[in-house]
Amino acid sequence: MLPILIIFALLAGLAIVALLFFGIEPLSQSRWGRISLLVGIVAVPLLVSAGSLSTGFHQSSRTSFCLSCHEMQRYGMSLFADNRNALSAVHYQNRAVDRDSTCYSCHADYAMFGDAKAKLNGLRHVWVHYFGQVPEKISLYQPYKSANCLHCHEDARRFVEAPPHRPILGSLYDGTTGCFASGCHNVAHDMKAVDEHRLWQAK
Amino acid sequence: MAGEMNVHVRSMRRAAVVGGAGLIVQLAASFYWTPLTFIGSAVVGLPLVGIGALLFLRSAFRIMKERGAL
C-alpha cells in the first residue's frame, strides 16, 4: 500500500520549493518575503523529510518489505508451512500477529532502543546483500531472547495455564528457562516443509 | 550592492535546488519501499534537504551580516 499522505506532503513540499526558486529575487526584497523563503526552503522540507523518515521506519517493519530481498523469500514461505509446531507458521496462520508486520513482531527487541537495534541489524543485512557474502544458512546474530516471546505471552491465560508452563513459570519469567533453549519450541521456521512444499493456505 | 544581491540570490537558488533534489529522492523512494530505497531516502534524500537548509541559512546569515543586522 502506498503511503499516500507522505507522497502528497512531499509533492506539496517540492511544489513550494519550486515556486520559491523562481520567486527568490522579489521575495528577498521584503521582510515577509524572506520569512516565507525561510519557511518554504528550510522549515517545510525539513518537516516533510521528518515525516518521510517516520513513514520509512513504519514501512520497513512490513512483511512485504522484509520479503523484498530474495534471501528472505523462503522464510516468507515458511509462514505457510503445514506444521502446527513451527512458531512462525502458527503465529501467522492463526493471526496471533499482524500479518502486515509478521517478521517485525518477533524479530524486534521490545527493550529500550529495540527498534533502533532492529533497524541497524537491517542495515547490516543490506550491506551483506549488496557487498558481502550471504551465508548458506541464515542465522540470527545472537540467540533469540525469550523476553520477546513474553512481551505478548507473559500474562496470556493460554500461556499461564498451559500444563507444561505451570511448574516452570518462575524460571520462564526470569529467563533461566528459554522457550527455544528448553527444546520445547525449537522450530522457528520449518524450512524442510518449505523445501517439500508442505504448505497450508486458507481457503 | 545589486551584484552582491545576485550572489545571494544565486546561493539561495542553489539551496532550493539541493533541498528540492532531496525531496525528489524521498518522493521516488516512497513509491516503492525496499531496503535499498529506504536507505537511499534516509542516507541521500534526508541529508540533501539538510544541506539545502544549511546553504539557505548561510546565505541568510551573510545578508544579515552585510546589512549590519548582526
PDB file of C-alpha atoms in Angstrom:
ATOM      1  CA  MET A   1       0.000   0.000   0.000  1.00  0.00           C
ATOM      2  CA  LEU A   2       1.322   3.404  -0.974  1.00  0.00           C
ATOM      3  CA  PRO A   3       1.785   5.926   1.848  1.00  0.00           C
ATOM      4  CA  ILE A   4      -0.450   8.460   0.068  1.00  0.00           C
ATOM      5  CA  LEU A   5      -0.276  11.108   2.778  1.00  0.00           C
ATOM      6  CA  ILE A   6       3.505  11.403   2.730  1.00  0.00           C
ATOM      7  CA  ILE A   7       3.568  11.312  -1.082  1.00  0.00           C
ATOM      8  CA  PHE A   8       1.201  14.292  -1.135  1.00  0.00           C
ATOM      9  CA  ALA A   9       3.243  16.058   1.542  1.00  0.00           C
ATOM     10  CA  LEU A  10       6.466  15.525  -0.443  1.00  0.00           C
ATOM     11  CA  LEU A  11       4.787  16.728  -3.645  1.00  0.00           C
ATOM     12  CA  ALA A  12       3.488  19.825  -1.843  1.00  0.00           C
ATOM     13  CA  GLY A  13       6.919  20.490  -0.345  1.00  0.00           C
ATOM     14  CA  LEU A  14       8.503  20.107  -3.762  1.00  0.00           C
ATOM     15  CA  ALA A  15       5.958  22.461  -5.348  1.00  0.00           C
ATOM     16  CA  ILE A  16       6.632  25.089  -2.660  1.00  0.00           C
ATOM     17  CA  VAL A  17      10.402  24.834  -3.163  1.00  0.00           C
ATOM     18  CA  ALA A  18       9.958  25.092  -6.956  1.00  0.00           C
ATOM     19  CA  LEU A  19       7.714  28.160  -6.639  1.00  0.00           C
ATOM     20  CA  LEU A  20      10.115  29.860  -4.262  1.00  0.00           C
ATOM     21  CA  PHE A  21      13.048  29.014  -6.547  1.00  0.00           C
ATOM     22  CA  PHE A  22      11.558  31.281  -9.231  1.00  0.00           C
ATOM     23  CA  GLY A  23      10.433  33.911  -6.731  1.00  0.00           C
ATOM     24  CA  ILE A  24      13.605  34.235  -4.692  1.00  0.00           C
ATOM     25  CA  GLU A  25      14.626  37.598  -6.151  1.00  0.00           C
ATOM     26  CA  PRO A  26      11.411  39.567  -5.475  1.00  0.00           C
ATOM     27  CA  LEU A  27      10.740  37.767  -2.208  1.00  0.00           C
ATOM     28  CA  SER A  28      14.162  38.511  -0.809  1.00  0.00           C
ATOM     29  CA  GLN A  29      13.403  42.263  -1.014  1.00  0.00           C
ATOM     30  CA  SER A  30      10.786  42.280   1.730  1.00  0.00           C
ATOM     31  CA  ARG A  31      10.727  41.071   5.313  1.00  0.00           C
ATOM     32  CA  TRP A  32       7.705  38.786   4.866  1.00  0.00           C
ATOM     33  CA  GLY A  33       9.154  37.505   1.609  1.00  0.00           C
ATOM     34  CA  ARG A  34      12.319  36.472   3.415  1.00  0.00           C
ATOM     35  CA  ILE A  35      10.274  34.808   6.130  1.00  0.00           C
ATOM     36  CA  SER A  36       8.313  32.876   3.511  1.00  0.00           C
ATOM     37  CA  LEU A  37      11.611  31.812   1.904  1.00  0.00           C
ATOM     38  CA  LEU A  38      12.842  30.599   5.280  1.00  0.00           C
ATOM     39  CA  VAL A  39       9.649  28.636   5.850  1.00  0.00           C
ATOM     40  CA  GLY A  40       9.440  27.270   2.298  1.00  0.00           C
ATOM     41  CA  ILE A  41      13.078  26.319   1.745  1.00  0.00           C
ATOM     42  CA  VAL A  42      14.062  25.325   5.285  1.00  0.00           C
ATOM     43  CA  ALA A  43      11.131  24.529   7.565  1.00  0.00           C
ATOM     44  CA  VAL A  44       8.735  22.810   5.145  1.00  0.00           C
ATOM     45  CA  PRO A  45      11.321  20.463   3.544  1.00  0.00           C
ATOM     46  CA  LEU A  46      12.735  19.528   6.961  1.00  0.00           C
ATOM     47  CA  LEU A  47       9.275  18.854   8.348  1.00  0.00           C
ATOM     48  CA  VAL A  48       8.215  16.805   5.328  1.00  0.00           C
ATOM     49  CA  SER A  49      11.511  14.874   5.469  1.00  0.00           C
ATOM     50  CA  ALA A  50      10.902  14.019   9.114  1.00  0.00           C
ATOM     51  CA  GLY A  51       7.503  12.672   8.096  1.00  0.00           C
ATOM     52  CA  SER A  52       9.074  10.737   5.235  1.00  0.00           C
ATOM     53  CA  LEU A  53      11.664   9.195   7.568  1.00  0.00           C
ATOM     54  CA  SER A  54       8.974   8.219  10.027  1.00  0.00           C
ATOM     55  CA  THR A  55       6.934   6.653   7.203  1.00  0.00           C
ATOM     56  CA  GLY A  56      10.060   4.830   6.039  1.00  0.00           C
ATOM     57  CA  PHE A  57      10.572   3.396   9.522  1.00  0.00           C
ATOM     58  CA  HIS A  58       6.962   2.254   9.570  1.00  0.00           C
ATOM     59  CA  GLN A  59       7.167   0.770   6.073  1.00  0.00           C
ATOM     60  CA  SER A  60      10.395  -1.031   6.919  1.00  0.00           C
ATOM     61  CA  SER A  61       8.504  -3.017   9.549  1.00  0.00           C
ATOM     62  CA  ARG A  62       6.147  -4.508   6.967  1.00  0.00           C
ATOM     63  CA  THR A  63       6.299  -8.142   5.926  1.00  0.00           C
ATOM     64  CA  SER A  64       6.440  -7.197   2.236  1.00  0.00           C
ATOM     65  CA  PHE A  65       9.492  -5.023   2.954  1.00  0.00           C
ATOM     66  CA  CYS A  66      11.406  -7.914   4.558  1.00  0.00           C
ATOM     67  CA  LEU A  67      10.409 -10.288   1.789  1.00  0.00           C
ATOM     68  CA  SER A  68      11.526  -7.897  -0.940  1.00  0.00           C
ATOM     69  CA  CYS A  69      15.009  -9.453  -0.594  1.00  0.00           C
ATOM     70  CA  HIS A  70      15.191 -12.838  -2.270  1.00  0.00           C
ATOM     71  CA  GLU A  71      17.170 -14.276   0.653  1.00  0.00           C
ATOM     72  CA  MET A  72      14.097 -13.853   2.820  1.00  0.00           C
ATOM     73  CA  GLN A  73      11.544 -15.273   0.421  1.00  0.00           C
ATOM     74  CA  ARG A  74      11.939 -18.860   1.643  1.00  0.00           C
ATOM     75  CA  TYR A  75      11.423 -17.606   5.173  1.00  0.00           C
ATOM     76  CA  GLY A  76       8.286 -15.867   3.945  1.00  0.00           C
ATOM     77  CA  MET A  77       7.104 -19.210   2.534  1.00  0.00           C
ATOM     78  CA  SER A  78       7.705 -20.790   5.937  1.00  0.00           C
ATOM     79  CA  LEU A  79       4.803 -18.704   7.265  1.00  0.00           C
ATOM     80  CA  PHE A  80       2.599 -21.094   5.293  1.00  0.00           C
ATOM     81  CA  ALA A  81       4.338 -24.278   6.460  1.00  0.00           C
ATOM     82  CA  ASP A  82       1.862 -27.009   7.313  1.00  0.00           C
ATOM     83  CA  ASN A  83       3.351 -27.599  10.748  1.00  0.00           C
ATOM     84  CA  ARG A  84       1.499 -26.799  13.948  1.00  0.00           C
ATOM     85  CA  ASN A  85       4.768 -26.692  15.890  1.00  0.00           C
ATOM     86  CA  ALA A  86       6.579 -24.178  13.701  1.00  0.00           C
ATOM     87  CA  LEU A  87       6.335 -20.908  15.573  1.00  0.00           C
ATOM     88  CA  SER A  88       6.324 -18.532  12.606  1.00  0.00           C
ATOM     89  CA  ALA A  89       3.642 -20.573  10.824  1.00  0.00           C
ATOM     90  CA  VAL A  90       1.442 -20.900  13.925  1.00  0.00           C
ATOM     91  CA  HIS A  91       1.607 -17.182  14.685  1.00  0.00           C
ATOM     92  CA  TYR A  92       0.956 -16.159  11.089  1.00  0.00           C
ATOM     93  CA  GLN A  93      -1.744 -18.676  10.232  1.00  0.00           C
ATOM     94  CA  ASN A  94      -3.677 -18.131  13.469  1.00  0.00           C
ATOM     95  CA  ARG A  95      -3.354 -14.351  13.161  1.00  0.00           C
ATOM     96  CA  ALA A  96      -1.560 -14.191  16.507  1.00  0.00           C
ATOM     97  CA  VAL A  97       0.490 -11.381  14.983  1.00  0.00           C
ATOM     98  CA  ASP A  98      -0.447  -8.708  12.488  1.00  0.00           C
ATOM     99  CA  ARG A  99       0.126 -10.261   9.066  1.00  0.00           C
ATOM    100  CA  ASP A 100       1.364  -6.939   7.704  1.00  0.00           C
ATOM    101  CA  SER A 101       4.228  -6.884  10.181  1.00  0.00           C
ATOM    102  CA  THR A 102       4.748 -10.567  10.916  1.00  0.00           C
ATOM    103  CA  CYS A 103       8.563 -10.598  10.725  1.00  0.00           C
ATOM    104  CA  TYR A 104       8.958  -7.488  12.821  1.00  0.00           C
ATOM    105  CA  SER A 105       6.564  -8.743  15.506  1.00  0.00           C
ATOM    106  CA  CYS A 106       9.090 -11.401  16.532  1.00  0.00           C
ATOM    107  CA  HIS A 107      12.376 -10.070  15.168  1.00  0.00           C
ATOM    108  CA  ALA A 108      12.438  -6.869  17.185  1.00  0.00           C
ATOM    109  CA  ASP A 109      13.692  -6.396  20.707  1.00  0.00           C
ATOM    110  CA  TYR A 110      10.968  -4.982  22.879  1.00  0.00           C
ATOM    111  CA  ALA A 111      13.595  -3.415  25.122  1.00  0.00           C
ATOM    112  CA  MET A 112      14.560   0.255  25.036  1.00  0.00           C
ATOM    113  CA  PHE A 113      16.252   1.056  21.710  1.00  0.00           C
ATOM    114  CA  GLY A 114      14.994  -2.291  20.406  1.00  0.00           C
ATOM    115  CA  ASP A 115      13.533  -0.643  17.299  1.00  0.00           C
ATOM    116  CA  ALA A 116      16.806   1.169  16.574  1.00  0.00           C
ATOM    117  CA  LYS A 117      18.770  -2.055  17.091  1.00  0.00           C
ATOM    118  CA  ALA A 118      16.477  -3.922  14.699  1.00  0.00           C
ATOM    119  CA  LYS A 119      16.916  -1.216  12.064  1.00  0.00           C
ATOM    120  CA  LEU A 120      20.698  -1.250  12.499  1.00  0.00           C
ATOM    121  CA  ASN A 121      20.653  -5.016  12.023  1.00  0.00           C
ATOM    122  CA  GLY A 122      18.588  -4.370   8.898  1.00  0.00           C
ATOM    123  CA  LEU A 123      21.337  -2.047   7.623  1.00  0.00           C
ATOM    124  CA  ARG A 124      23.800  -4.854   8.201  1.00  0.00           C
ATOM    125  CA  HIS A 125      21.598  -7.200   6.146  1.00  0.00           C
ATOM    126  CA  VAL A 126      21.530  -4.705   3.267  1.00  0.00           C
ATOM    127  CA  TRP A 127      25.314  -4.359   3.411  1.00  0.00           C
ATOM    128  CA  VAL A 128      25.748  -8.132   3.266  1.00  0.00           C
ATOM    129  CA  HIS A 129      23.161  -8.381   0.474  1.00  0.00           C
ATOM    130  CA  TYR A 130      24.979  -5.914  -1.794  1.00  0.00           C
ATOM    131  CA  PHE A 131      28.614  -6.076  -0.743  1.00  0.00           C
ATOM    132  CA  GLY A 132      29.123  -9.211   1.307  1.00  0.00           C
ATOM    133  CA  GLN A 133      28.648 -12.937   1.101  1.00  0.00           C
ATOM    134  CA  VAL A 134      25.208 -14.162   2.099  1.00  0.00           C
ATOM    135  CA  PRO A 135      25.748 -17.264   4.285  1.00  0.00           C
ATOM    136  CA  GLU A 136      24.385 -20.578   3.077  1.00  0.00           C
ATOM    137  CA  LYS A 137      22.322 -20.959   6.222  1.00  0.00           C
ATOM    138  CA  ILE A 138      20.946 -17.704   7.584  1.00  0.00           C
ATOM    139  CA  SER A 139      21.005 -17.443  11.349  1.00  0.00           C
ATOM    140  CA  LEU A 140      20.400 -14.795  13.987  1.00  0.00           C
ATOM    141  CA  TYR A 141      23.306 -12.645  15.176  1.00  0.00           C
ATOM    142  CA  GLN A 142      22.636 -13.772  18.724  1.00  0.00           C
ATOM    143  CA  PRO A 143      20.385 -16.392  20.369  1.00  0.00           C
ATOM    144  CA  TYR A 144      16.700 -15.476  20.338  1.00  0.00           C
ATOM    145  CA  LYS A 145      15.576 -13.845  23.573  1.00  0.00           C
ATOM    146  CA  SER A 146      12.574 -15.386  25.296  1.00  0.00           C
ATOM    147  CA  ALA A 147      11.781 -11.914  26.611  1.00  0.00           C
ATOM    148  CA  ASN A 148      10.472 -11.136  23.138  1.00  0.00           C
ATOM    149  CA  CYS A 149       8.022 -14.062  23.388  1.00  0.00           C
ATOM    150  CA  LEU A 150       6.985 -12.951  26.856  1.00  0.00           C
ATOM    151  CA  HIS A 151       6.291  -9.449  25.576  1.00  0.00           C
ATOM    152  CA  CYS A 152       2.998 -10.843  24.243  1.00  0.00           C
ATOM    153  CA  HIS A 153       2.530 -14.132  26.092  1.00  0.00           C
ATOM    154  CA  GLU A 154       3.566 -13.107  29.612  1.00  0.00           C
ATOM    155  CA  ASP A 155       0.149 -12.875  31.214  1.00  0.00           C
ATOM    156  CA  ALA A 156      -1.876 -14.563  28.488  1.00  0.00           C
ATOM    157  CA  ARG A 157      -4.237 -17.130  30.019  1.00  0.00           C
ATOM    158  CA  ARG A 158      -3.350 -19.810  27.479  1.00  0.00           C
ATOM    159  CA  PHE A 159       0.322 -19.359  28.329  1.00  0.00           C
ATOM    160  CA  VAL A 160      -0.006 -19.166  32.104  1.00  0.00           C
ATOM    161  CA  GLU A 161      -2.432 -22.069  32.383  1.00  0.00           C
ATOM    162  CA  ALA A 162      -0.698 -24.398  29.921  1.00  0.00           C
ATOM    163  CA  PRO A 163       0.210 -27.522  31.969  1.00  0.00           C
ATOM    164  CA  PRO A 164       3.854 -27.650  30.782  1.00  0.00           C
ATOM    165  CA  HIS A 165       4.348 -23.980  31.706  1.00  0.00           C
ATOM    166  CA  ARG A 166       2.855 -24.055  35.200  1.00  0.00           C
ATOM    167  CA  PRO A 167       5.732 -25.673  37.089  1.00  0.00           C
ATOM    168  CA  ILE A 168       8.397 -23.563  35.365  1.00  0.00           C
ATOM    169  CA  LEU A 169       6.670 -20.175  35.149  1.00  0.00           C
ATOM    170  CA  GLY A 170       9.182 -18.558  37.513  1.00  0.00           C
ATOM    171  CA  SER A 171      12.177 -19.674  35.502  1.00  0.00           C
ATOM    172  CA  LEU A 172      10.462 -18.650  32.257  1.00  0.00           C
ATOM    173  CA  TYR A 173       9.883 -15.165  33.644  1.00  0.00           C
ATOM    174  CA  ASP A 174      13.410 -14.712  34.991  1.00  0.00           C
ATOM    175  CA  GLY A 175      14.920 -16.065  31.773  1.00  0.00           C
ATOM    176  CA  THR A 176      16.697 -19.107  33.207  1.00  0.00           C
ATOM    177  CA  THR A 177      14.477 -21.308  31.013  1.00  0.00           C
ATOM    178  CA  GLY A 178      14.220 -20.216  27.418  1.00  0.00           C
ATOM    179  CA  CYS A 179      11.358 -21.010  25.052  1.00  0.00           C
ATOM    180  CA  PHE A 180      13.827 -22.148  22.373  1.00  0.00           C
ATOM    181  CA  ALA A 181      16.733 -23.286  24.510  1.00  0.00           C
ATOM    182  CA  SER A 182      14.478 -25.588  26.536  1.00  0.00           C
ATOM    183  CA  GLY A 183      13.829 -27.508  23.340  1.00  0.00           C
ATOM    184  CA  CYS A 184      10.059 -27.148  23.730  1.00  0.00           C
ATOM    185  CA  HIS A 185       9.590 -24.590  20.952  1.00  0.00           C
ATOM    186  CA  ASN A 186      12.692 -25.063  18.893  1.00  0.00           C
ATOM    187  CA  VAL A 187      11.216 -24.888  15.382  1.00  0.00           C
ATOM    188  CA  ALA A 188      11.003 -21.239  14.435  1.00  0.00           C
ATOM    189  CA  HIS A 189      10.809 -21.613  10.647  1.00  0.00           C
ATOM    190  CA  ASP A 190      10.088 -25.044   9.178  1.00  0.00           C
ATOM    191  CA  MET A 191      12.355 -24.846   6.136  1.00  0.00           C
ATOM    192  CA  LYS A 192      12.032 -28.580   5.490  1.00  0.00           C
ATOM    193  CA  ALA A 193       8.299 -28.131   4.942  1.00  0.00           C
ATOM    194  CA  VAL A 194       9.079 -25.282   2.532  1.00  0.00           C
ATOM    195  CA  ASP A 195      11.514 -27.437   0.567  1.00  0.00           C
ATOM    196  CA  GLU A 196       8.976 -30.265   0.429  1.00  0.00           C
ATOM    197  CA  HIS A 197       6.145 -27.853  -0.445  1.00  0.00           C
ATOM    198  CA  ARG A 198       4.094 -28.914   2.563  1.00  0.00           C
ATOM    199  CA  LEU A 199       2.241 -25.637   2.792  1.00  0.00           C
ATOM    200  CA  TRP A 200      -1.094 -24.535   4.204  1.00  0.00           C
ATOM    201  CA  GLN A 201      -3.280 -21.970   2.538  1.00  0.00           C
ATOM    202  CA  ALA A 202      -6.506 -20.512   3.914  1.00  0.00           C
ATOM    203  CA  LYS A 203      -9.419 -21.253   1.623  1.00  0.00           C
TER     204      LYS A 203
ATOM    205  CA  MET B   1      25.006  46.166  -3.953  1.00  0.00           C
ATOM    206  CA  ALA B   2      22.991  44.671  -6.821  1.00  0.00           C
ATOM    207  CA  GLY B   3      25.892  42.357  -7.619  1.00  0.00           C
ATOM    208  CA  GLU B   4      26.076  41.187  -4.019  1.00  0.00           C
ATOM    209  CA  MET B   5      22.338  40.572  -4.033  1.00  0.00           C
ATOM    210  CA  ASN B   6      22.688  38.462  -7.176  1.00  0.00           C
ATOM    211  CA  VAL B   7      25.330  36.381  -5.432  1.00  0.00           C
ATOM    212  CA  HIS B   8      22.941  35.764  -2.541  1.00  0.00           C
ATOM    213  CA  VAL B   9      20.025  35.023  -4.841  1.00  0.00           C
ATOM    214  CA  ARG B  10      22.194  32.503  -6.655  1.00  0.00           C
ATOM    215  CA  SER B  11      23.235  30.821  -3.443  1.00  0.00           C
ATOM    216  CA  MET B  12      19.614  30.726  -2.233  1.00  0.00           C
ATOM    217  CA  ARG B  13      18.620  29.164  -5.543  1.00  0.00           C
ATOM    218  CA  ARG B  14      21.364  26.616  -5.100  1.00  0.00           C
ATOM    219  CA  ALA B  15      19.952  25.851  -1.638  1.00  0.00           C
ATOM    220  CA  ALA B  16      16.463  25.401  -3.130  1.00  0.00           C
ATOM    221  CA  VAL B  17      17.826  23.080  -5.829  1.00  0.00           C
ATOM    222  CA  VAL B  18      19.727  20.922  -3.324  1.00  0.00           C
ATOM    223  CA  GLY B  19      16.753  20.763  -0.947  1.00  0.00           C
ATOM    224  CA  GLY B  20      14.400  20.033  -3.847  1.00  0.00           C
ATOM    225  CA  ALA B  21      16.681  17.234  -5.032  1.00  0.00           C
ATOM    226  CA  GLY B  22      16.481  15.722  -1.553  1.00  0.00           C
ATOM    227  CA  LEU B  23      12.699  15.861  -1.685  1.00  0.00           C
ATOM    228  CA  ILE B  24      12.698  14.221  -5.133  1.00  0.00           C
ATOM    229  CA  VAL B  25      14.859  11.354  -3.844  1.00  0.00           C
ATOM    230  CA  GLN B  26      12.496  10.843  -0.909  1.00  0.00           C
ATOM    231  CA  LEU B  27       9.465  11.054  -3.180  1.00  0.00           C
ATOM    232  CA  ALA B  28      10.865   8.415  -5.528  1.00  0.00           C
ATOM    233  CA  ALA B  29      11.572   6.124  -2.565  1.00  0.00           C
ATOM    234  CA  SER B  30       8.091   6.469  -1.126  1.00  0.00           C
ATOM    235  CA  PHE B  31       6.501   4.886  -4.200  1.00  0.00           C
ATOM    236  CA  TYR B  32       8.215   1.568  -3.510  1.00  0.00           C
ATOM    237  CA  TRP B  33       9.772   0.911  -0.135  1.00  0.00           C
ATOM    238  CA  THR B  34      12.540  -1.663  -0.239  1.00  0.00           C
ATOM    239  CA  PRO B  35      15.665  -1.802   1.945  1.00  0.00           C
ATOM    240  CA  LEU B  36      17.618  -0.020  -0.791  1.00  0.00           C
ATOM    241  CA  THR B  37      15.101   2.777  -1.395  1.00  0.00           C
ATOM    242  CA  PHE B  38      14.678   3.271   2.363  1.00  0.00           C
ATOM    243  CA  ILE B  39      18.421   3.683   2.788  1.00  0.00           C
ATOM    244  CA  GLY B  40      18.544   5.923  -0.294  1.00  0.00           C
ATOM    245  CA  SER B  41      15.834   8.084   1.193  1.00  0.00           C
ATOM    246  CA  ALA B  42      17.455   8.274   4.627  1.00  0.00           C
ATOM    247  CA  VAL B  43      21.107   8.477   3.568  1.00  0.00           C
ATOM    248  CA  VAL B  44      20.824  10.570   0.389  1.00  0.00           C
ATOM    249  CA  GLY B  45      17.452  12.355   0.418  1.00  0.00           C
ATOM    250  CA  LEU B  46      17.406  13.499   4.011  1.00  0.00           C
ATOM    251  CA  PRO B  47      20.996  14.872   4.069  1.00  0.00           C
ATOM    252  CA  LEU B  48      20.354  16.730   0.791  1.00  0.00           C
ATOM    253  CA  VAL B  49      17.414  18.520   2.408  1.00  0.00           C
ATOM    254  CA  GLY B  50      19.617  19.282   5.420  1.00  0.00           C
ATOM    255  CA  ILE B  51      22.404  20.627   3.215  1.00  0.00           C
ATOM    256  CA  GLY B  52      19.875  22.767   1.314  1.00  0.00           C
ATOM    257  CA  ALA B  53      18.617  24.201   4.594  1.00  0.00           C
ATOM    258  CA  LEU B  54      22.165  24.918   5.775  1.00  0.00           C
ATOM    259  CA  LEU B  55      23.075  26.609   2.463  1.00  0.00           C
ATOM    260  CA  PHE B  56      19.999  28.815   2.740  1.00  0.00           C
ATOM    261  CA  LEU B  57      20.722  29.716   6.356  1.00  0.00           C
ATOM    262  CA  ARG B  58      24.321  30.511   5.461  1.00  0.00           C
ATOM    263  CA  SER B  59      23.297  32.966   2.753  1.00  0.00           C
ATOM    264  CA  ALA B  60      20.630  34.492   5.016  1.00  0.00           C
ATOM    265  CA  PHE B  61      23.276  34.903   7.703  1.00  0.00           C
ATOM    266  CA  ARG B  62      25.630  36.619   5.226  1.00  0.00           C
ATOM    267  CA  ILE B  63      22.895  39.023   4.069  1.00  0.00           C
ATOM    268  CA  MET B  64      22.146  39.975   7.667  1.00  0.00           C
ATOM    269  CA  LYS B  65      25.837  40.430   8.376  1.00  0.00           C
ATOM    270  CA  GLU B  66      26.296  42.665   5.329  1.00  0.00           C
ATOM    271  CA  ARG B  67      23.328  44.756   6.364  1.00  0.00           C
ATOM    272  CA  GLY B  68      24.691  45.098   9.857  1.00  0.00           C
ATOM    273  CA  ALA B  69      21.727  43.282  11.348  1.00  0.00           C
ATOM    274  CA  LEU B  70      24.007  41.027  13.374  1.00  0.00           C
TER     275      LEU B  70
END
